[in-house]
Coordinates of C-alpha atoms in Angstrom, one line a residue:
M975 CA 81.8 101.8 127.9
S976 CA 81.3 98.0 127.2
F977 CA 85.1 97.8 125.2
G978 CA 88.2 99.2 125.2
F979 CA 91.2 99.3 124.0
I980 CA 95.0 97.3 125.0
I981 CA 97.7 98.8 122.7
T982 CA 101.2 96.5 123.1
R983 CA 104.3 99.1 122.8
H984 CA 107.7 99.5 122.2
V985 CA 109.8 102.0 121.2
N986 CA 113.4 101.2 120.8
S987 CA 113.5 104.7 119.0
E988 CA 112.7 109.1 118.1
K989 CA 110.2 107.2 116.0
T990 CA 108.9 104.1 117.4
N991 CA 107.6 106.6 120.5
C992 CA 105.9 108.6 117.3
Y993 CA 103.7 105.3 117.3
W994 CA 102.3 105.3 119.9
N995 CA 101.5 108.6 120.5
Q996 CA 99.8 108.8 117.5
N997 CA 97.4 105.6 117.9
I998 CA 96.6 107.6 121.4
K999 CA 95.6 110.8 119.8
L1000 CA 93.9 109.4 117.3
L1001 CA 92.2 107.1 119.8
R1002 CA 90.7 109.3 122.0
A1003 CA 90.1 111.5 118.8
H1004 CA 87.8 109.0 117.6
Y1005 CA 87.0 107.3 121.1
P1006 CA 86.5 110.3 123.6
E1007 CA 84.7 107.8 126.9
C1008 CA 87.4 104.1 126.2
K1009 CA 89.3 103.4 128.4
L1010 CA 93.2 102.7 126.6
V1011 CA 95.9 99.9 127.6
I1012 CA 99.5 100.1 127.0
I1013 CA 101.6 97.1 127.7
D1014 CA 104.6 97.7 127.5
D1015 CA 107.5 95.5 126.2
N1016 CA 110.7 96.2 126.8
S1017 CA 111.0 100.0 125.6
N1018 CA 114.1 101.8 126.0
Q1019 CA 112.9 104.1 128.5
S1020 CA 114.9 106.5 128.1
F1021 CA 112.9 107.3 124.1
I1022 CA 109.9 107.9 125.4
K1023 CA 107.8 110.6 125.6
A1024 CA 104.1 111.8 126.0
D1025 CA 103.2 114.3 123.5
F1026 CA 100.4 114.6 125.5
D1027 CA 98.5 114.1 129.2
Y1028 CA 96.6 111.6 127.4
I1029 CA 93.0 111.2 129.5
N1030 CA 92.2 106.9 130.5
L1031 CA 95.1 106.3 130.6
E1032 CA 97.2 103.0 131.3
I1033 CA 100.6 101.8 131.4
I1034 CA 101.9 98.7 131.9
N1035 CA 105.0 97.2 131.4
S1036 CA 105.4 94.0 130.7
E1037 CA 107.4 91.4 133.1
Y1038 CA 107.5 89.5 130.4
P1039 CA 110.2 90.9 127.7
G1040 CA 110.4 89.8 124.6
R1041 CA 106.6 88.3 124.6
G1042 CA 104.5 91.3 122.3
E1043 CA 101.7 90.6 121.2
L1044 CA 100.9 87.6 123.8
L1045 CA 101.4 91.0 126.8
P1046 CA 97.6 92.0 125.6
Y1047 CA 96.1 88.1 125.6
I1048 CA 98.6 87.0 129.5
Y1049 CA 97.3 90.8 131.3
Y1050 CA 94.0 90.9 130.4
L1051 CA 93.4 87.2 131.5
K1052 CA 94.2 89.2 135.7
H1053 CA 92.3 92.7 134.7
K1054 CA 88.9 93.2 133.9
W1055 CA 89.1 96.8 132.7
F1056 CA 86.2 96.3 130.3
D1057 CA 83.7 93.6 128.9
N1058 CA 85.8 93.5 125.3
A1059 CA 88.9 93.9 124.5
V1060 CA 90.6 95.2 121.5
I1061 CA 93.5 94.2 121.0
I1062 CA 96.2 96.6 118.8
H1063 CA 99.8 97.5 117.7
D1064 CA 100.9 100.6 118.4
S1065 CA 101.6 101.0 114.5
V1066 CA 98.0 100.5 113.6
F1067 CA 95.9 104.3 113.3
F1068 CA 92.6 104.5 113.4
H1069 CA 91.2 107.4 111.1
T1070 CA 87.6 106.2 111.4
T1071 CA 84.8 105.5 114.9
I1072 CA 84.3 102.1 114.5
D1073 CA 81.2 100.8 116.2
F1074 CA 82.6 97.2 118.6
T1075 CA 79.3 97.3 120.1
N1076 CA 77.3 95.7 117.3
I1077 CA 79.7 93.1 117.1
K1078 CA 78.1 89.7 118.2
S1079 CA 81.3 87.0 118.2
K1080 CA 82.4 86.7 121.8
A1081 CA 86.1 86.5 119.6
I1082 CA 87.0 88.2 116.2
S1083 CA 90.6 88.6 114.1
L1084 CA 90.7 92.1 112.7
W1085 CA 92.9 91.1 110.1
M1086 CA 93.5 87.3 108.9
F1087 CA 96.3 85.9 106.5
Y1088 CA 96.8 82.4 105.4
N1089 CA 100.1 81.1 104.8
N1090 CA 100.1 79.2 107.7
D1091 CA 102.7 76.6 107.6
S1092 CA 105.1 78.6 106.5
E1093 CA 106.0 78.5 111.4
I1094 CA 104.5 74.4 110.5
D1095 CA 107.3 73.1 113.3
N1096 CA 107.3 75.9 116.0
I1097 CA 103.7 76.6 116.2
L1098 CA 103.7 72.6 117.0
R1099 CA 106.4 72.8 119.5
I1100 CA 105.1 75.7 121.5
S1101 CA 101.0 74.5 120.8
S1102 CA 103.3 71.2 123.1
S1103 CA 102.7 73.8 125.6
L1104 CA 99.2 73.9 126.0
N1105 CA 96.1 72.0 127.0
H1106 CA 94.8 69.6 125.1
S1107 CA 98.0 70.2 122.1
N1108 CA 97.2 67.0 120.6
T1109 CA 93.9 68.5 119.3
I1110 CA 95.7 71.6 117.4
K1111 CA 98.4 69.2 116.0
Y1112 CA 95.5 67.6 114.2
C1113 CA 93.9 71.0 113.3
I1114 CA 97.2 71.8 111.9
L1115 CA 98.0 68.9 110.2
N1116 CA 95.5 68.5 108.3
W1117 CA 93.1 71.9 108.5
S1118 CA 93.0 73.6 104.8
K1119 CA 92.8 77.6 104.3
N1120 CA 89.3 78.2 104.9
N1121 CA 89.0 76.8 108.5
W1122 CA 92.8 77.9 109.4
V1123 CA 93.0 81.0 108.6
S1124 CA 96.2 83.0 110.9
C1125 CA 95.0 86.0 114.1
F1126 CA 96.8 88.9 111.7
G1127 CA 99.7 90.3 115.1
S1128 CA 97.2 88.0 117.6
Q1129 CA 95.5 91.7 117.5
C1130 CA 91.5 90.8 117.7
Y1131 CA 88.2 92.1 119.1
I1132 CA 87.8 89.3 122.2
N1133 CA 84.9 88.9 125.4
H1134 CA 87.5 88.8 129.0
D1135 CA 84.5 85.8 129.9
F1136 CA 85.7 84.0 126.6
L1137 CA 89.4 84.3 127.5
V1138 CA 88.6 83.2 130.1
N1139 CA 87.3 79.9 129.3
L1140 CA 89.7 79.5 127.0
N1141 CA 92.5 80.0 129.1
N1142 CA 90.6 77.3 131.4
K1143 CA 90.8 75.0 128.9
Y1144 CA 93.8 75.8 126.9
K1145 CA 95.9 77.0 129.8
L1146 CA 97.3 80.4 127.5
T1147 CA 99.7 81.5 130.5
N1148 CA 101.5 78.2 129.5
L1149 CA 102.8 80.0 126.4
I1150 CA 104.2 83.0 128.2
N1151 CA 107.3 80.2 129.1
V1152 CA 107.8 79.3 125.3
I1153 CA 107.4 82.7 122.8
K1154 CA 110.7 84.1 123.8
N1155 CA 111.2 86.1 119.2
R1156 CA 109.6 87.2 116.6
S1157 CA 109.4 84.2 115.1
D1158 CA 107.7 82.9 119.0
R1159 CA 104.8 85.1 118.6
C1160 CA 104.2 84.7 114.4
A1161 CA 103.9 81.1 115.3
L1162 CA 101.6 82.6 117.7
E1163 CA 99.2 83.7 115.2
R1164 CA 98.2 80.5 113.8
I1165 CA 97.3 78.9 117.2
I1166 CA 95.3 81.9 117.7
G1167 CA 93.9 81.2 114.8
I1168 CA 93.0 78.0 115.0
L1169 CA 92.0 78.3 118.7
F1170 CA 89.2 81.2 118.1
Y1171 CA 88.2 79.1 115.2
I1172 CA 88.0 75.7 117.1
E1173 CA 86.2 77.8 119.5
T1174 CA 83.3 80.5 116.9
Q1175 CA 83.2 77.8 114.4
S1176 CA 83.7 81.0 112.6
T1177 CA 87.4 82.2 110.4
N1178 CA 85.9 85.9 109.1
T1179 CA 87.3 89.0 110.5
L1180 CA 86.7 92.8 111.0
F1181 CA 88.4 94.1 108.4
G1182 CA 89.9 91.1 106.0
C1183 CA 93.1 89.1 104.6
I1184 CA 95.7 91.5 105.4
N1185 CA 97.9 91.1 102.3
N1186 CA 95.0 92.9 100.3
S1187 CA 95.5 96.1 102.4
H1188 CA 97.6 99.3 101.5
K1189 CA 100.5 98.2 100.2
S1190 CA 101.0 94.8 102.4
A1191 CA 101.0 92.7 98.7
S1192 CA 104.1 94.6 98.2
N1193 CA 106.5 92.8 100.8
Y1194 CA 104.6 94.6 103.4
N1195 CA 105.7 98.2 103.3
Y1196 CA 104.3 100.9 103.8
T1197 CA 106.3 102.5 106.3
F1198 CA 104.8 105.5 109.3
D1199 CA 106.8 108.3 106.8
E1200 CA 104.7 107.3 103.8
Y1201 CA 101.0 106.8 106.4
I1202 CA 102.8 111.1 108.1
N1203 CA 102.8 111.9 104.0
S1204 CA 100.1 111.0 103.4
F1205 CA 98.3 111.6 107.1
N1206 CA 99.4 115.3 106.3
T1207 CA 98.5 115.4 102.6
R1208 CA 94.7 114.2 103.6
K1209 CA 95.2 110.7 101.6
I1210 CA 94.7 108.4 104.0
P1211 CA 94.7 105.0 102.2
T1212 CA 92.1 103.1 104.8
Q1213 CA 90.3 103.9 107.8
V1214 CA 92.4 101.9 110.0
V1215 CA 95.3 101.5 108.9
K1216 CA 98.5 99.5 109.6
V1217 CA 101.8 100.6 109.2
W1218 CA 105.4 98.1 108.9
T1219 CA 108.1 97.9 110.8
G1220 CA 111.0 96.6 112.2
R1221 CA 111.7 96.1 115.7

């Protein structure tokens, strides 16, 4: 296959252990030949239990705790598991088969959002660690919302060679030393959006604005319990579902 999936995982309870199991079961059903990679970010290992012996699944326990959404980019730079990666959270569930082989872009966000300047000070602080930081700073301070759309959850489809070139130019690996908590990871969403636009000149996404997805506009409150009820009653709201959780 020309693409595979990289899933960021953090398990801290029996319920959150259900997330990655549901994620993997659905991916394996829709993409039986794809390699799947889990990057585990500091999970409580006592809660981790697989529902099945999943095939063609690699699990990496990250040595960079708290980096969350940055981790797939860092490990994909190290390991070219596939030519193109679909980067998602463990709380995202595919209920259809998306044909990623037809994507022409070298990098495209799965979802976007416009709320960029709420993290402005932290965005500037974190982006200052990158090469060409003055260019990024100019974009942060001067771009309109039409140009600057954030990459929700830093989830995307991305080509490996494109990512290598992105790292060679901007030194993304520098972010390991400055992204350490949730606020920093929120800033990363905005920075990834900037870099994607600079390098592709496109604000296109695969699934549109996250604020227009099911219940997202009302404080991001579609929970896993609600999702399971939808799943059991065969009333899944969207083909690709994101549930909201505080971890």
